[in-house]
CSV table of C-alpha atoms in Angstrom, one decimal:
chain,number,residue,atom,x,y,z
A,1,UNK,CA,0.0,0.0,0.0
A,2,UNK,CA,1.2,3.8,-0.3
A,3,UNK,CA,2.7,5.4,2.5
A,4,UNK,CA,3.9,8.7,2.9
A,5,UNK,CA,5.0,10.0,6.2
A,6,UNK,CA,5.7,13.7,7.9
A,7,UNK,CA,7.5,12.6,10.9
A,8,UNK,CA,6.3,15.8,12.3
A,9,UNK,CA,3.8,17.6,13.0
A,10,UNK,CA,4.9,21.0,14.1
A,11,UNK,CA,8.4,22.3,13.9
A,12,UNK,CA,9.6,25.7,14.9
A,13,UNK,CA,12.7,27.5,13.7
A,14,UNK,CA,13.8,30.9,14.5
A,15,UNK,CA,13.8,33.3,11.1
A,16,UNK,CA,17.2,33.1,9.4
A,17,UNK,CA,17.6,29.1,10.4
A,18,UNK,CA,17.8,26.4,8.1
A,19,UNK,CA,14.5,24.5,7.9
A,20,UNK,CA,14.3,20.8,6.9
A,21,UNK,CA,10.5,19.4,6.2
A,22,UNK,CA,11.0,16.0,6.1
A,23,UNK,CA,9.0,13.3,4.1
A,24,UNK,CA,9.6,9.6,3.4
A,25,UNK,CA,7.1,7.5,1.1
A,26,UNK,CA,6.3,3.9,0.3
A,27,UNK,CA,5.5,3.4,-3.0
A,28,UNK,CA,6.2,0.9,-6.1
A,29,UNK,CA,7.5,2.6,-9.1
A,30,UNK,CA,8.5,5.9,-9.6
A,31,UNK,CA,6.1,8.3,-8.1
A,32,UNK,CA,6.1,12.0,-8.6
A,33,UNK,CA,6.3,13.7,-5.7
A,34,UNK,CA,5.1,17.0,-5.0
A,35,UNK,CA,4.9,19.8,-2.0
A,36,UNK,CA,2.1,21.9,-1.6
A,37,UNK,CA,1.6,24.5,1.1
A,38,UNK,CA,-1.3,26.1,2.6
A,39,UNK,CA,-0.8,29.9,4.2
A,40,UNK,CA,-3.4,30.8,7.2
A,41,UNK,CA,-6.5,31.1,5.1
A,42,UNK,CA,-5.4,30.6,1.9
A,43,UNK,CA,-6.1,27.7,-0.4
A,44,UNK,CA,-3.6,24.7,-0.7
A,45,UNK,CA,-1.2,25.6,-3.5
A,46,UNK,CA,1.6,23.8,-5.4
A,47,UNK,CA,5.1,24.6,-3.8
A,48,UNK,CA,7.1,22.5,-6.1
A,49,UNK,CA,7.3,19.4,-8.2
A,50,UNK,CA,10.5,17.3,-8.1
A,51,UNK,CA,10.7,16.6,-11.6
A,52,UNK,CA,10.8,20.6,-12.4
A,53,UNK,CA,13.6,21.0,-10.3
A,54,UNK,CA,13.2,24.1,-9.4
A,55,UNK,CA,13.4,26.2,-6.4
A,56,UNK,CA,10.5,28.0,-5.5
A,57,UNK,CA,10.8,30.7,-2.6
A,58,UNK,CA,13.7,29.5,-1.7
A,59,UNK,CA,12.9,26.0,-1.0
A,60,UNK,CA,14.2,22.8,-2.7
A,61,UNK,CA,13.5,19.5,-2.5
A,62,UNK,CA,15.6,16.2,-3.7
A,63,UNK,CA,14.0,12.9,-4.4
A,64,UNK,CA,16.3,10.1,-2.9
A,65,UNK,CA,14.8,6.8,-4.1
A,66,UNK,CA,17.3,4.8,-1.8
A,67,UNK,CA,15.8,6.3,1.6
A,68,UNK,CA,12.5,6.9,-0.6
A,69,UNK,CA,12.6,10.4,0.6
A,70,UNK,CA,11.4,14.3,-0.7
A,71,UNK,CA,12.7,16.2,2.4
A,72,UNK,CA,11.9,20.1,1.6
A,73,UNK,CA,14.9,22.3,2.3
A,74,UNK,CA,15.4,26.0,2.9
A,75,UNK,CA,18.8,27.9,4.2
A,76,UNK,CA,17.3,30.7,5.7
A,77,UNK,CA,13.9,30.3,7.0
A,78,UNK,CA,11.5,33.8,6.8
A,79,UNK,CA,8.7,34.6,9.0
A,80,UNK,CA,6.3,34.4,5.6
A,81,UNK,CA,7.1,30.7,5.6
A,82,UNK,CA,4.7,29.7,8.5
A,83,UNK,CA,2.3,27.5,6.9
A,84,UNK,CA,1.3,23.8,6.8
A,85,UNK,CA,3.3,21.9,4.4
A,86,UNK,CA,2.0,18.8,2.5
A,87,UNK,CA,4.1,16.4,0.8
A,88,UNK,CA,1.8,14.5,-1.8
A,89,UNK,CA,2.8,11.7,-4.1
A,90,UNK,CA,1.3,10.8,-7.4
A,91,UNK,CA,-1.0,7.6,-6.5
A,92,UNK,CA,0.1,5.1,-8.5
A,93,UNK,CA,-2.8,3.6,-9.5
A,94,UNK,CA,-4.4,6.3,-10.2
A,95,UNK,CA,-3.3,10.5,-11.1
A,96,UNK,CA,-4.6,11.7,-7.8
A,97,UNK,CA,-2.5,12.9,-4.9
A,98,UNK,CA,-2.0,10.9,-1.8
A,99,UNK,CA,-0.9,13.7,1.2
A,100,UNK,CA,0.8,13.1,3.6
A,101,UNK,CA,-0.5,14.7,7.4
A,102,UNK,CA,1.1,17.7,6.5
A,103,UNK,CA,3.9,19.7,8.9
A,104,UNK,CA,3.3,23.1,10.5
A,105,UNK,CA,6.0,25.3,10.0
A,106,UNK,CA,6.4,27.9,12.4
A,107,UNK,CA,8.9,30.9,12.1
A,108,UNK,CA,9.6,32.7,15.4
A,109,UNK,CA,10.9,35.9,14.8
B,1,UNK,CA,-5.4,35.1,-12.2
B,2,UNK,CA,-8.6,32.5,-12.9
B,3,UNK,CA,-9.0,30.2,-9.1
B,4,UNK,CA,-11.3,27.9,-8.0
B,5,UNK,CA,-14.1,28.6,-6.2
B,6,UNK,CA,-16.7,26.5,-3.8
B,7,UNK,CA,-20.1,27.3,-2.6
B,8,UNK,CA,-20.9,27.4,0.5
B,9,UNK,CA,-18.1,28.0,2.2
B,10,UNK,CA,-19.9,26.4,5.5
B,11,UNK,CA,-22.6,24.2,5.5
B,12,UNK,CA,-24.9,22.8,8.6
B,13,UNK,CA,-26.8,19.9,7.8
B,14,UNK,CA,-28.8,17.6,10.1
B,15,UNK,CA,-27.6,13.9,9.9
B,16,UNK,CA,-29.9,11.6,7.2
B,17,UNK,CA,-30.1,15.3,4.9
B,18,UNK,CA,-28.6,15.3,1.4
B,19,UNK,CA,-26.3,18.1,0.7
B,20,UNK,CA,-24.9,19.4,-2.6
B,21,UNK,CA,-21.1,21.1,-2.3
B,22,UNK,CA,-20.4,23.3,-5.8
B,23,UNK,CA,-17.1,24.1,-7.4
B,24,UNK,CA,-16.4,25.7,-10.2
B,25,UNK,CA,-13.5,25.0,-11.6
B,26,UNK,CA,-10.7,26.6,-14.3
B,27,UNK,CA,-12.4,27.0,-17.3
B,28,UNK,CA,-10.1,25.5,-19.6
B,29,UNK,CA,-9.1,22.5,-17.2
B,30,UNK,CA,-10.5,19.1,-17.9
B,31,UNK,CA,-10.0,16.8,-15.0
B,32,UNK,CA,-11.7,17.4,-11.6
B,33,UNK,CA,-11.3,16.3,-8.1
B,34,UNK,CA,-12.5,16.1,-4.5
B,35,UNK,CA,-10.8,16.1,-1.5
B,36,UNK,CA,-12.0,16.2,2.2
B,37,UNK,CA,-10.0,16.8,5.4
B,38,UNK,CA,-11.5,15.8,8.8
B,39,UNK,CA,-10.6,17.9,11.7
B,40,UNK,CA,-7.2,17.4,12.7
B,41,UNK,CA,-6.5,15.1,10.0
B,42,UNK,CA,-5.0,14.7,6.7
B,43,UNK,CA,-5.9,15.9,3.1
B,44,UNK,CA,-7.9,12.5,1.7
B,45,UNK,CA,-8.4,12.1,-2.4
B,46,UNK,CA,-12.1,11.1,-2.7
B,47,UNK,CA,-12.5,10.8,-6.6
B,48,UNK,CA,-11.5,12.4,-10.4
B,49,UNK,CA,-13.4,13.3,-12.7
B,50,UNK,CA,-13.2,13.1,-16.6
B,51,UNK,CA,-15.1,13.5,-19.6
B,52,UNK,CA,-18.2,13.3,-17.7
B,53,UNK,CA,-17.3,10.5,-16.1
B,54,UNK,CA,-15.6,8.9,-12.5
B,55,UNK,CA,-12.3,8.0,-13.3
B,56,UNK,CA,-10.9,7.3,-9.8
B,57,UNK,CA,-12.5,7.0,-6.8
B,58,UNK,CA,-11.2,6.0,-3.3
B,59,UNK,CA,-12.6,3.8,-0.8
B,60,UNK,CA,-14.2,6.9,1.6
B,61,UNK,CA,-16.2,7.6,-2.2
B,62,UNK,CA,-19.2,4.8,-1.0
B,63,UNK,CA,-22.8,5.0,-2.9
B,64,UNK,CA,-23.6,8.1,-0.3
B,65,UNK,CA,-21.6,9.9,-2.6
B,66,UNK,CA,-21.9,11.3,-6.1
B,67,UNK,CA,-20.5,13.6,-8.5
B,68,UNK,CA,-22.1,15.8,-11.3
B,69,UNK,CA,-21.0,18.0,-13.9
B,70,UNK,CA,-24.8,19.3,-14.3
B,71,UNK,CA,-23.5,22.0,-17.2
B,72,UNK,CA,-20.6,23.3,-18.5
B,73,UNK,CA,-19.2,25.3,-15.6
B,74,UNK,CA,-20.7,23.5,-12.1
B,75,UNK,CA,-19.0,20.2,-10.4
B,76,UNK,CA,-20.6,18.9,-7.5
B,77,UNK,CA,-20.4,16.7,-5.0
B,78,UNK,CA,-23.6,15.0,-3.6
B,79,UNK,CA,-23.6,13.5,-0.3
B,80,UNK,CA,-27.3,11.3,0.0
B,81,UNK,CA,-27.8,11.3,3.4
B,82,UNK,CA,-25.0,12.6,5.7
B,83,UNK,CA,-23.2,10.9,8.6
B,84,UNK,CA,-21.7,12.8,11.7
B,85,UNK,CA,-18.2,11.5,10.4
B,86,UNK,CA,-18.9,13.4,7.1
B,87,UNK,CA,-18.2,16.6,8.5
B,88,UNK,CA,-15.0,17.9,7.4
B,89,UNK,CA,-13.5,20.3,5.2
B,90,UNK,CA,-14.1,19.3,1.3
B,91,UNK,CA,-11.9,20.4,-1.3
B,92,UNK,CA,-12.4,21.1,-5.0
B,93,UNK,CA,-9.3,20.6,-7.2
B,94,UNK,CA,-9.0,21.1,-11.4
B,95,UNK,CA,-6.4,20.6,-13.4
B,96,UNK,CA,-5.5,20.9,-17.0
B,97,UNK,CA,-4.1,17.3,-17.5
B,98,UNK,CA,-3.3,14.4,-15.7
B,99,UNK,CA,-0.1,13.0,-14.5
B,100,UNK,CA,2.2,15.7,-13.7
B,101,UNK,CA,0.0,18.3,-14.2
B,102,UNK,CA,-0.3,21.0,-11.1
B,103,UNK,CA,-4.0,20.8,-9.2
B,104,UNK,CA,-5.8,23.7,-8.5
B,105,UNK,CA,-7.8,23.9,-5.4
B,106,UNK,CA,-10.2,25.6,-4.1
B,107,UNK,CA,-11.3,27.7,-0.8
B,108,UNK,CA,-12.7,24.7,0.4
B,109,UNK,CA,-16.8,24.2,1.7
B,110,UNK,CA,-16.4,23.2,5.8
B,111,UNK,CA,-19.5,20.4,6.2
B,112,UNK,CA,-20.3,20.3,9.6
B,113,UNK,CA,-23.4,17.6,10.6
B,114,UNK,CA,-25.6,17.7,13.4
């Protein structure tokens, strides 16, 4: 069955820290993998996708397919970051996301 | 920028009443999705929806349920006759494509049954 795990659920960082999000999954295949965040009131939106390879906001995110982990990464953490963060593979038997419980992110100034 | 948008954004039902959740979605996107979130829980995919039909449903997505795309704009989500565990935050989601494709959600309709 799928799996994907946020070993936490709320992490706190003072503004200018690093920030790790961490997310492991259990899938067969080659999933996609995606982060999505949701700001206090906002809609969930796309963050990034790891086959784009970007870096959106400052935040990047390697696949690892031998740990089977997406951990999101930023260097300097901003007080604008506080959000919940969802990490959400592509099912694979279907095209719909699975998320994970989602981390809060909170940035102490 | 076009969104998505849901109506109502809260809706009190009594348990054993149908409710209809609306979404309209991009207008150029052609696959469609619920989502719902419990309280304290996480985001769960209910079904898709393509080219008028289900094209992926989960096992939360039992006969209570139903989806309808009654014209060319609406998408809704029918729940026959609502349980206290339906309550939960429901999300719309569009995209343009499958696969890799970003998903669009919406503001979300909070269901909350008496």
């Amino acid at each position: 069955a799928q799996r994907v795990t946020q070993p936490e659920k709320l992490l706190s960082v003072f503004k200018g820290a690093p920030v790790e999000l961490k997310c492991n999954y259990s899938y067969s295949g080659s999933p996609e993998l995606f982060w999505y965040v949701q700001y206090s009131r906002q809609r969930l939106q796309l963050l990034l996708r790891h086959i784009s390879r970007e870096s959106i906001k400052g935040f990047t995110a390697d696949l690892n397919k031998g740990e089977t982990s997406f951990h999101l990464k930023k260097p300097f953490a901003q007080e604008e970051d506080s959000a919940m963060y969802y990490c959400a593979p592509l099912a694979d038997y279907g095209q719909n996301f699975v998320f994970g419980p989602g981390t809060r992110l909170s940035v102490l100034p | 920028e076009p969104e998505v948008t849901q109506t109502p954004s809260h809706q009190v039902t009594q348990m054993g009443q149908e409710v209809i959740l609306r979404c309209v979605p991009i207008s150029n996107h052609l696959y469609f999705y619920w989502y719902r979130q419990i309280l304290g829980q996480k985001v769960e995919f209910l079904v898709s929806f393509y080219n008028n039909e289900i094209s992926e449903k989960s096992e939360i997505f039992d006969d209570q349920f139903s989806v309808e795309r009654p014209d060319g704009s609406n998408f809704t989500l029918k729940i026959r006759s609502t349980k206290l565990e339906d309550s939960a935050m429901y999300f719309c989601a569009s995209s343009v494509g499958r696969s890799s494709y970003e998903q669009y959600f919406g503001p979300g309709t909070r269901l909350t049954v008496t």
